[in-house]
mmCIF file of C-alpha atoms in Angstrom:
data_model
loop_
_atom_site.group_PDB
_atom_site.id
_atom_site.type_symbol
_atom_site.label_atom_id
_atom_site.label_comp_id
_atom_site.label_asym_id
_atom_site.label_seq_id
_atom_site.Cartn_x
_atom_site.Cartn_y
_atom_site.Cartn_z
ATOM 1 C CA MET A 828 -18.879 39.175 -19.453
ATOM 2 C CA SER A 829 -19.949 36.468 -17.154
ATOM 3 C CA GLY A 830 -21.224 32.912 -17.332
ATOM 4 C CA PRO A 831 -20.589 29.558 -15.806
ATOM 5 C CA SER A 832 -16.952 28.635 -15.521
ATOM 6 C CA GLU A 833 -14.962 25.567 -14.594
ATOM 7 C CA SER A 834 -11.512 25.184 -13.150
ATOM 8 C CA PHE A 835 -8.774 23.409 -15.025
ATOM 9 C CA VAL A 836 -5.288 22.166 -14.334
ATOM 10 C CA LEU A 837 -3.041 23.241 -17.188
ATOM 11 C CA PHE A 838 0.032 21.413 -18.345
ATOM 12 C CA GLU A 839 2.578 21.582 -21.118
ATOM 13 C CA LEU A 840 3.128 18.833 -23.638
ATOM 14 C CA ALA A 841 5.564 19.186 -26.520
ATOM 15 C CA GLY A 842 5.016 22.932 -26.720
ATOM 16 C CA ASN A 843 1.238 22.769 -26.406
ATOM 17 C CA THR A 844 -0.798 23.921 -23.459
ATOM 18 C CA CYS A 845 -3.412 21.387 -22.441
ATOM 19 C CA GLY A 846 -6.026 21.451 -19.742
ATOM 20 C CA VAL A 847 -7.990 18.873 -17.805
ATOM 21 C CA ARG A 848 -10.897 19.522 -15.464
ATOM 22 C CA SER A 849 -9.475 19.987 -12.007
ATOM 23 C CA GLN A 850 -12.254 17.845 -10.551
ATOM 24 C CA ALA A 851 -10.727 14.833 -12.268
ATOM 25 C CA VAL A 852 -7.237 15.556 -10.950
ATOM 26 C CA GLN A 853 -6.482 13.877 -7.670
ATOM 27 C CA SER A 854 -2.929 15.127 -7.354
ATOM 28 C CA VAL A 855 0.038 16.473 -9.253
ATOM 29 C CA GLU A 856 3.239 14.692 -8.318
ATOM 30 C CA MET A 857 6.926 14.709 -9.088
ATOM 31 C CA VAL A 858 7.739 11.797 -11.333
ATOM 32 C CA GLU A 859 9.231 9.112 -9.155
ATOM 33 C CA HIS A 860 9.622 5.400 -9.497
ATOM 34 C CA VAL A 861 7.776 3.990 -12.448
ATOM 35 C CA THR A 862 8.256 0.271 -12.992
ATOM 36 C CA ALA A 863 8.068 -0.922 -16.582
ATOM 37 C CA VAL A 864 5.380 -3.535 -17.278
ATOM 38 C CA PRO A 865 6.343 -6.118 -19.901
ATOM 39 C CA ASN A 866 4.123 -6.356 -22.969
ATOM 40 C CA ALA A 867 2.040 -3.320 -22.030
ATOM 41 C CA LEU A 868 1.087 -0.811 -24.738
ATOM 42 C CA PRO A 869 3.946 1.457 -25.880
ATOM 43 C CA PHE A 870 2.581 4.589 -24.201
ATOM 44 C CA VAL A 871 2.157 2.826 -20.869
ATOM 45 C CA GLU A 872 5.264 3.778 -18.978
ATOM 46 C CA GLY A 873 4.554 1.255 -16.244
ATOM 47 C CA VAL A 874 3.082 1.200 -12.770
ATOM 48 C CA THR A 875 3.664 3.501 -9.859
ATOM 49 C CA PHE A 876 2.431 3.798 -6.297
ATOM 50 C CA THR A 877 0.199 6.610 -5.247
ATOM 51 C CA ARG A 878 -1.425 6.626 -1.840
ATOM 52 C CA GLY A 879 -0.735 2.938 -1.479
ATOM 53 C CA GLN A 880 -2.455 2.079 -4.721
ATOM 54 C CA VAL A 881 -0.797 0.664 -7.832
ATOM 55 C CA ILE A 882 -1.778 2.727 -10.856
ATOM 56 C CA PRO A 883 -0.734 2.762 -14.509
ATOM 57 C CA SER A 884 1.388 5.651 -15.681
ATOM 58 C CA VAL A 885 0.695 6.845 -19.208
ATOM 59 C CA ASN A 886 3.283 8.874 -21.087
ATOM 60 C CA LEU A 887 1.150 11.468 -22.838
ATOM 61 C CA ARG A 888 3.943 12.326 -25.266
ATOM 62 C CA ILE A 889 3.960 8.786 -26.594
ATOM 63 C CA ARG A 890 0.177 8.604 -26.408
ATOM 64 C CA PHE A 891 -0.038 11.499 -28.874
ATOM 65 C CA GLY A 892 2.930 10.484 -30.978
ATOM 66 C CA PHE A 893 5.392 13.119 -29.794
ATOM 67 C CA PRO A 894 9.020 12.151 -29.265
ATOM 68 C CA ARG A 895 10.044 10.900 -25.861
ATOM 69 C CA ILE A 896 12.119 13.220 -23.703
ATOM 70 C CA PRO A 897 14.026 12.359 -20.556
ATOM 71 C CA VAL A 898 12.205 12.995 -17.294
ATOM 72 C CA ASP A 899 13.539 16.185 -15.721
ATOM 73 C CA LEU A 900 12.702 18.258 -12.680
ATOM 74 C CA ARG A 901 9.844 20.017 -14.458
ATOM 75 C CA ALA A 902 8.143 16.775 -15.425
ATOM 76 C CA ARG A 903 5.001 15.924 -13.488
ATOM 77 C CA MET A 904 2.589 13.093 -13.133
ATOM 78 C CA LEU A 905 -1.059 14.132 -13.010
ATOM 79 C CA VAL A 906 -3.014 11.537 -11.106
ATOM 80 C CA VAL A 907 -6.499 11.544 -12.601
ATOM 81 C CA ARG A 908 -9.652 9.752 -11.633
ATOM 82 C CA LEU A 909 -12.199 8.565 -14.171
ATOM 83 C CA LYS A 910 -15.190 6.762 -12.818
ATOM 84 C CA ASP A 911 -13.606 3.917 -10.836
ATOM 85 C CA ARG A 912 -10.167 4.144 -12.424
ATOM 86 C CA THR A 913 -7.120 6.052 -11.349
ATOM 87 C CA ALA A 914 -4.229 6.666 -13.696
ATOM 88 C CA GLY A 915 -1.111 8.767 -13.866
ATOM 89 C CA MET A 916 -0.348 10.954 -16.862
ATOM 90 C CA LEU A 917 3.240 11.904 -17.474
ATOM 91 C CA VAL A 918 3.526 15.462 -18.855
ATOM 92 C CA ASP A 919 6.378 17.902 -19.528
ATOM 93 C CA SER A 920 5.334 20.260 -16.733
ATOM 94 C CA ALA A 921 2.227 21.326 -14.848
ATOM 95 C CA ARG A 922 2.001 24.434 -12.742
ATOM 96 C CA GLU A 923 -1.222 26.283 -13.425
ATOM 97 C CA PHE A 924 -4.719 26.088 -12.125
ATOM 98 C CA ILE A 925 -7.171 28.416 -13.812
ATOM 99 C CA SER A 926 -10.819 29.066 -14.247
ATOM 100 C CA ILE A 927 -12.172 29.096 -17.794
ATOM 101 C CA ARG A 928 -15.603 30.373 -18.722
ATOM 102 C CA ALA A 929 -17.704 27.861 -20.588
ATOM 103 C CA ASP A 930 -18.276 30.334 -23.435
ATOM 104 C CA ALA A 931 -14.521 30.619 -23.991
ATOM 105 C CA ILE A 932 -14.359 26.955 -24.970
ATOM 106 C CA GLU A 933 -15.119 26.041 -28.545
ATOM 107 C CA PRO A 934 -15.428 22.641 -30.159
ATOM 108 C CA PRO A 935 -12.245 21.469 -31.869
ATOM 109 C CA GLY A 936 -11.868 21.844 -35.623
ATOM 110 C CA GLU A 937 -11.085 19.054 -38.002
ATOM 111 C CA THR A 938 -7.529 18.660 -36.908
ATOM 112 C CA VAL A 939 -5.590 19.742 -33.903
ATOM 113 C CA ALA A 940 -1.884 19.694 -34.644
ATOM 114 C CA GLY A 941 -0.476 16.405 -33.439
ATOM 115 C CA PHE A 942 -3.469 15.405 -31.344
ATOM 116 C CA SER A 943 -6.021 12.785 -32.058
ATOM 117 C CA VAL A 944 -9.202 14.834 -32.505
ATOM 118 C CA ARG A 945 -11.216 12.474 -30.363
ATOM 119 C CA CYS A 946 -9.001 13.234 -27.406
ATOM 120 C CA VAL A 947 -9.593 16.974 -27.651
ATOM 121 C CA GLU A 948 -12.902 18.008 -26.234
ATOM 122 C CA GLY A 949 -12.592 21.704 -26.845
ATOM 123 C CA ILE A 950 -10.278 24.616 -27.451
ATOM 124 C CA ALA A 951 -10.169 27.524 -25.064
ATOM 125 C CA THR A 952 -8.774 30.798 -26.294
ATOM 126 C CA LEU A 953 -7.418 32.836 -23.428
ATOM 127 C CA ALA A 954 -5.871 36.295 -23.597
ATOM 128 C CA ASN A 955 -2.687 35.274 -25.337
ATOM 129 C CA ARG A 956 -2.772 31.540 -25.825
ATOM 130 C CA VAL A 957 -4.726 28.500 -26.800
ATOM 131 C CA VAL A 958 -5.543 25.671 -24.397
ATOM 132 C CA LEU A 959 -6.520 22.231 -25.624
ATOM 133 C CA ILE A 960 -9.112 20.808 -23.270
ATOM 134 C CA LEU A 961 -8.579 17.058 -23.202
ATOM 135 C CA ASN A 962 -11.227 14.409 -23.017
ATOM 136 C CA LEU A 963 -9.697 12.171 -20.366
ATOM 137 C CA GLU A 964 -11.844 9.199 -21.112
ATOM 138 C CA GLU A 965 -10.605 9.117 -24.684
ATOM 139 C CA VAL A 966 -7.031 9.734 -23.606
ATOM 140 C CA ILE A 967 -6.980 6.894 -21.117
ATOM 141 C CA GLU A 968 -9.524 4.504 -22.550
ATOM 142 C CA GLY A 969 -9.999 5.185 -26.217
ATOM 143 C CA VAL A 970 -7.004 3.248 -27.382
ATOM 144 C CA MET B 1415 -33.217 -17.567 16.480
ATOM 145 C CA ASP B 1416 -31.094 -14.801 14.978
ATOM 146 C CA SER B 1417 -28.733 -15.532 12.144
ATOM 147 C CA SER B 1418 -25.541 -15.393 14.187
ATOM 148 C CA ARG B 1419 -26.871 -18.190 16.429
ATOM 149 C CA VAL B 1420 -27.877 -20.158 13.352
ATOM 150 C CA LEU B 1421 -24.415 -19.679 11.936
ATOM 151 C CA GLN B 1422 -22.855 -20.888 15.167
ATOM 152 C CA MET B 1423 -24.957 -23.974 15.001
ATOM 153 C CA ILE B 1424 -24.195 -24.645 11.338
ATOM 154 C CA CYS B 1425 -20.499 -24.411 12.096
ATOM 155 C CA ALA B 1426 -20.621 -26.650 15.141
ATOM 156 C CA PRO B 1427 -18.705 -29.889 14.617
ATOM 157 C CA GLY B 1428 -21.028 -32.756 13.816
ATOM 158 C CA PHE B 1429 -24.037 -30.614 12.963
ATOM 159 C CA SER B 1430 -25.805 -31.837 9.855
ATOM 160 C CA THR B 1431 -29.286 -31.463 8.367
ATOM 161 C CA ARG B 1432 -28.908 -34.753 6.535
ATOM 162 C CA GLU B 1433 -30.455 -37.952 7.742
ATOM 163 C CA GLU B 1434 -27.706 -40.007 6.227
ATOM 164 C CA ALA B 1435 -24.107 -39.355 5.319
ATOM 165 C CA ASP B 1436 -22.566 -40.445 2.055
ATOM 166 C CA LEU B 1437 -18.973 -40.465 0.908
ATOM 167 C CA GLY B 1438 -18.792 -36.741 0.277
ATOM 168 C CA ALA B 1439 -21.258 -35.003 2.540
ATOM 169 C CA GLY B 1440 -23.499 -35.210 5.556
ATOM 170 C CA ARG B 1441 -21.095 -35.673 8.447
ATOM 171 C CA GLY B 1442 -21.187 -32.127 9.725
ATOM 172 C CA VAL B 1443 -17.609 -31.370 8.866
ATOM 173 C CA GLY B 1444 -17.594 -28.886 5.964
ATOM 174 C CA MET B 1445 -18.761 -25.698 7.630
ATOM 175 C CA THR B 1446 -16.685 -26.495 10.721
ATOM 176 C CA VAL B 1447 -13.607 -26.552 8.518
ATOM 177 C CA VAL B 1448 -14.655 -23.289 6.844
ATOM 178 C CA LYS B 1449 -15.103 -21.589 10.201
ATOM 179 C CA THR B 1450 -11.869 -22.823 11.753
ATOM 180 C CA THR B 1451 -9.861 -21.979 8.616
ATOM 181 C CA ILE B 1452 -11.220 -18.436 8.551
ATOM 182 C CA SER B 1453 -10.637 -18.000 12.284
ATOM 183 C CA GLY B 1454 -7.147 -19.385 11.877
ATOM 184 C CA LEU B 1455 -6.422 -16.645 9.345
ATOM 185 C CA GLY B 1456 -7.786 -14.027 11.731
ATOM 186 C CA GLY B 1457 -10.915 -13.442 9.679
ATOM 187 C CA THR B 1458 -14.622 -13.529 10.368
ATOM 188 C CA LEU B 1459 -17.585 -15.315 8.916
ATOM 189 C CA ALA B 1460 -21.007 -13.692 8.958
ATOM 190 C CA MET B 1461 -24.378 -14.777 7.679
ATOM 191 C CA ASP B 1462 -27.469 -12.946 6.573
ATOM 192 C CA THR B 1463 -30.474 -15.058 5.759
ATOM 193 C CA ARG B 1464 -34.010 -14.308 4.616
ATOM 194 C CA PRO B 1465 -36.391 -17.262 4.664
ATOM 195 C CA GLY B 1466 -37.565 -18.048 1.161
ATOM 196 C CA LYS B 1467 -35.186 -15.502 -0.381
ATOM 197 C CA GLY B 1468 -31.660 -16.678 0.144
ATOM 198 C CA THR B 1469 -28.600 -16.672 2.341
ATOM 199 C CA ARG B 1470 -25.480 -14.578 2.103
ATOM 200 C CA LEU B 1471 -22.309 -15.760 3.793
ATOM 201 C CA THR B 1472 -19.682 -13.062 4.122
ATOM 202 C CA ILE B 1473 -16.048 -13.984 4.662
ATOM 203 C CA ARG B 1474 -13.817 -11.153 5.841
ATOM 204 C CA LEU B 1475 -10.076 -11.727 5.839
ATOM 205 C CA PRO B 1476 -7.404 -9.342 7.085
ATOM 206 C CA LEU B 1477 -5.182 -7.661 4.540
ATOM 207 C CA THR B 1478 -2.149 -9.298 6.076
ATOM 208 C CA LEU B 1479 -3.352 -12.455 4.404
ATOM 209 C CA ALA B 1480 -1.867 -10.939 1.302
ATOM 210 C CA ILE B 1481 1.592 -11.468 2.761
ATOM 211 C CA MET B 1482 3.581 -14.231 1.150
ATOM 212 C CA GLN B 1483 7.060 -15.607 0.850
ATOM 213 C CA ALA B 1484 8.605 -14.744 -2.471
ATOM 214 C CA LEU B 1485 11.838 -15.093 -4.356
ATOM 215 C CA ILE B 1486 13.365 -11.990 -5.846
ATOM 216 C CA ILE B 1487 14.557 -12.527 -9.385
ATOM 217 C CA TYR B 1488 16.213 -10.277 -11.914
ATOM 218 C CA ILE B 1489 15.756 -9.986 -15.646
ATOM 219 C CA ASP B 1490 18.080 -7.446 -17.180
ATOM 220 C CA ASP B 1491 18.467 -5.514 -13.907
ATOM 221 C CA GLN B 1492 14.723 -5.241 -13.312
ATOM 222 C CA PRO B 1493 13.613 -7.065 -10.172
ATOM 223 C CA PHE B 1494 10.462 -9.184 -10.116
ATOM 224 C CA VAL B 1495 9.129 -11.405 -7.364
ATOM 225 C CA VAL B 1496 7.835 -14.948 -7.643
ATOM 226 C CA PRO B 1497 5.511 -16.507 -5.047
ATOM 227 C CA ARG B 1498 7.537 -19.111 -3.207
ATOM 228 C CA SER B 1499 4.602 -21.522 -3.273
ATOM 229 C CA ALA B 1500 4.714 -21.690 -7.074
ATOM 230 C CA ILE B 1501 8.323 -22.859 -7.151
ATOM 231 C CA HIS B 1502 9.283 -26.501 -6.754
ATOM 232 C CA GLU B 1503 13.004 -26.137 -7.094
ATOM 233 C CA VAL B 1504 15.734 -23.729 -8.127
ATOM 234 C CA LEU B 1505 18.518 -24.820 -10.462
ATOM 235 C CA ARG B 1506 21.671 -23.203 -11.653
ATOM 236 C CA VAL B 1507 22.165 -24.074 -15.309
ATOM 237 C CA GLU B 1508 25.302 -23.852 -17.405
ATOM 238 C CA THR B 1509 24.441 -22.432 -20.814
ATOM 239 C CA ASP B 1510 26.243 -25.433 -22.369
ATOM 240 C CA ALA B 1511 23.766 -27.816 -20.757
ATOM 241 C CA VAL B 1512 20.864 -26.517 -22.857
ATOM 242 C CA THR B 1513 20.076 -28.630 -25.892
ATOM 243 C CA MET B 1514 17.522 -28.097 -28.617
ATOM 244 C CA PRO B 1515 15.764 -31.210 -29.849
ATOM 245 C CA GLU B 1516 12.821 -30.268 -32.108
ATOM 246 C CA ASN B 1517 13.136 -26.538 -31.518
ATOM 247 C CA ASN B 1518 12.433 -26.813 -27.817
ATOM 248 C CA GLU B 1519 15.156 -25.872 -25.454
ATOM 249 C CA VAL B 1520 15.580 -28.427 -22.713
ATOM 250 C CA ILE B 1521 18.011 -29.318 -19.969
ATOM 251 C CA PRO B 1522 18.589 -32.679 -18.385
ATOM 252 C CA TYR B 1523 16.425 -32.950 -15.283
ATOM 253 C CA ARG B 1524 16.231 -35.928 -12.974
ATOM 254 C CA ALA B 1525 15.584 -38.960 -15.170
ATOM 255 C CA GLY B 1526 14.342 -36.921 -18.143
ATOM 256 C CA VAL B 1527 14.443 -33.439 -19.587
ATOM 257 C CA LEU B 1528 12.987 -30.123 -18.524
ATOM 258 C CA PRO B 1529 11.649 -27.661 -21.116
ATOM 259 C CA ILE B 1530 13.049 -24.194 -20.554
ATOM 260 C CA VAL B 1531 11.311 -20.883 -21.159
ATOM 261 C CA TYR B 1532 13.320 -17.698 -21.047
ATOM 262 C CA LEU B 1533 11.375 -15.046 -19.231
ATOM 263 C CA HIS B 1534 13.186 -12.214 -20.983
ATOM 264 C CA ARG B 1535 11.878 -13.492 -24.327
ATOM 265 C CA LEU B 1536 8.344 -13.779 -23.033
ATOM 266 C CA PHE B 1537 8.588 -10.258 -21.634
ATOM 267 C CA ARG B 1538 10.500 -8.872 -24.617
ATOM 268 C CA MET B 1539 13.331 -7.646 -22.474
ATOM 269 C CA ASN B 1540 17.059 -7.895 -22.929
ATOM 270 C CA GLY B 1541 18.495 -10.896 -21.178
ATOM 271 C CA LYS B 1542 22.036 -10.933 -19.996
ATOM 272 C CA SER B 1543 24.025 -13.565 -21.796
ATOM 273 C CA LYS B 1544 26.271 -15.349 -19.400
ATOM 274 C CA ASN B 1545 27.773 -18.759 -18.960
ATOM 275 C CA SER B 1546 25.126 -19.740 -16.506
ATOM 276 C CA PHE B 1547 21.696 -18.653 -15.397
ATOM 277 C CA HIS B 1548 19.045 -19.606 -12.879
ATOM 278 C CA VAL B 1549 15.956 -21.657 -13.546
ATOM 279 C CA PHE B 1550 13.046 -22.169 -11.233
ATOM 280 C CA VAL B 1551 10.965 -25.249 -11.739
ATOM 281 C CA ALA B 1552 7.192 -24.684 -11.798
ATOM 282 C CA GLY B 1553 4.080 -26.354 -13.174
ATOM 283 C CA SER B 1554 2.710 -29.718 -12.220
ATOM 284 C CA ASP B 1555 4.844 -32.584 -10.974
ATOM 285 C CA PHE B 1556 4.037 -34.513 -14.136
ATOM 286 C CA SER B 1557 4.949 -31.821 -16.620
ATOM 287 C CA PRO B 1558 7.270 -29.347 -14.956
ATOM 288 C CA VAL B 1559 8.548 -26.294 -16.792
ATOM 289 C CA GLY B 1560 11.822 -24.509 -16.145
ATOM 290 C CA ILE B 1561 11.523 -20.733 -16.140
ATOM 291 C CA ALA B 1562 14.878 -19.132 -16.870
ATOM 292 C CA VAL B 1563 15.849 -15.789 -15.350
ATOM 293 C CA ASP B 1564 19.119 -13.883 -15.202
ATOM 294 C CA ARG B 1565 19.550 -14.470 -11.515
ATOM 295 C CA ILE B 1566 17.743 -15.217 -8.290
ATOM 296 C CA ALA B 1567 18.703 -12.721 -5.639
ATOM 297 C CA GLY B 1568 17.034 -13.907 -2.469
ATOM 298 C CA GLN B 1569 13.875 -14.612 -0.613
ATOM 299 C CA ARG B 1570 11.658 -12.370 1.486
ATOM 300 C CA GLU B 1571 8.160 -11.688 2.682
ATOM 301 C CA ILE B 1572 6.103 -9.416 0.480
ATOM 302 C CA VAL B 1573 2.751 -7.666 0.722
ATOM 303 C CA VAL B 1574 0.675 -8.325 -2.350
ATOM 304 C CA ARG B 1575 -1.073 -5.400 -3.979
ATOM 305 C CA SER B 1576 -3.437 -5.897 -6.831
ATOM 306 C CA VAL B 1577 -2.878 -4.437 -10.260
ATOM 307 C CA GLU B 1578 -6.338 -3.872 -11.609
ATOM 308 C CA ASP B 1579 -6.197 -1.342 -14.366
ATOM 309 C CA SER B 1580 -6.623 -2.874 -17.814
ATOM 310 C CA LEU B 1581 -3.721 -0.809 -19.152
ATOM 311 C CA VAL B 1582 -1.298 -2.735 -16.986
ATOM 312 C CA ARG B 1583 -3.038 -6.061 -16.607
ATOM 313 C CA VAL B 1584 -0.824 -8.171 -18.817
ATOM 314 C CA PRO B 1585 -0.373 -11.939 -19.050
ATOM 315 C CA GLY B 1586 2.221 -13.229 -16.631
ATOM 316 C CA ILE B 1587 1.884 -10.466 -14.048
ATOM 317 C CA ALA B 1588 -0.254 -11.128 -10.986
ATOM 318 C CA GLY B 1589 0.212 -7.966 -8.975
ATOM 319 C CA ALA B 1590 2.794 -5.686 -7.467
ATOM 320 C CA THR B 1591 4.632 -5.207 -4.225
ATOM 321 C CA GLU B 1592 7.405 -3.051 -2.896
ATOM 322 C CA LEU B 1593 10.688 -4.019 -1.372
ATOM 323 C CA GLY B 1594 11.148 -0.988 0.827
ATOM 324 C CA ASP B 1595 12.295 1.723 -1.561
ATOM 325 C CA GLY B 1596 8.875 2.870 -2.750
ATOM 326 C CA ARG B 1597 9.436 1.333 -6.162
ATOM 327 C CA PRO B 1598 6.742 -1.041 -7.383
ATOM 328 C CA VAL B 1599 8.028 -4.525 -8.131
ATOM 329 C CA LEU B 1600 5.893 -6.818 -10.261
ATOM 330 C CA ILE B 1601 4.746 -10.231 -9.029
ATOM 331 C CA LEU B 1602 4.891 -13.001 -11.607
ATOM 332 C CA ASP B 1603 1.805 -15.057 -12.338
ATOM 333 C CA VAL B 1604 3.605 -18.379 -12.609
ATOM 334 C CA ALA B 1605 0.511 -20.377 -13.542
ATOM 335 C CA ALA B 1606 -0.159 -18.053 -16.484
ATOM 336 C CA ILE B 1607 3.455 -18.270 -17.625
ATOM 337 C CA VAL B 1608 3.412 -22.065 -17.497
ATOM 338 C CA GLU B 1609 0.129 -22.021 -19.392
ATOM 339 C CA ALA B 1610 1.553 -19.693 -22.036
ATOM 340 C CA VAL B 1611 4.498 -22.023 -22.541
ATOM 341 C CA LYS B 1612 2.329 -25.061 -23.032
ATOM 342 C CA SER B 1613 0.018 -23.534 -25.594
#
C-alpha cells in the first residue's frame, strides 16, 4: 500500500501514545527551569526560556485531567509552534519520530478515553498500537 | 531633496514651519528633542515620506535599552524583580505595626497611614509569616500604596524580556528576566498592582 504520509513526533501521556505533526515541533527538550506564573490557568506550569524567548509551558497531563506526576528524567518538553505562537508541552516522555500514512488515520469516535474530543484530530492504528493525533490549536488555544 | 535631508532639517534646532509660536508649539524644539533623545539612547530615527500620502517616522532603539535597575524580592522562596523606577521607598515593617481600620490594612507612614497590599494574597501564594516583612512604596506621591513581600534581597541590572503569550500574560506581571542561572524570573507590573489595589 502506498499514499501520502506525514511525519509525527510521538509521546507518551498517562499510558496513551499521542502524536503531533513534526512540522509543528521546534524542539524536544529536557524539562528544566519552569517558573510558576501567579494566577495563570491550572494547566499552565509557568514560563521557561527556549532560544532566548520566554514561552509558556503547558502540562498536558493537567490539560487533559490526568493526575500530576513528578518530573523525572524521561519527561520532555515539546516546543511547538502554531502560527505566531510558541509553547512548551510537558509530556511523560517523547522518543519517537515516525511516518504515518494519511489513510491510516481515522477521525476520532464519540469519546476518546480521558481526552477532550476536540483536541483529538484523528486516530492512527499502527501495527500493534493506537496513536492519538492531537489538534495542537485546540490543545493550546481551545481552553 | 531626499527624505534623510528633510529629516535632518526638521530635527535642526530652531527649525519650524510655523509663522508664529504659541505656548506649546512652534519654536522648533520638539523634533530636536526627539532626535537627541533617540541618539542619546544609541538609536536611530528614519523617515519615509510620500507627498500627498503620508509620512512614516521609524524609531529604532537598541535592545540594551531594555536593561533596567531592579530590586529582587521574594515571595515564598520564589524570586521576582521589581523595576527600581517604580519604587519610591523601601520599609521594614513589624507585623505588630499593621492595623486594620475599616477592613483595610495600614501602617503608619510619615504624617498619615499607608495602605498595605500583600503580594502573596494577590498572587495566591503562600506567604511566610514572620515578625517583620518588607514593603516597597509605589503609586503616586498623593496616594502611595505599600506592597508587602516576604523579603527584599538586593538590587541589580536586568535585561527585560517580553512575555507575550496569552496563556501567561496575567495581571501584575510585566515580563521576565534571568538572573544568571537560566531560570526565568518574573518582572512585576507595579502600576497594574497599584491599580488592582485601588479598584
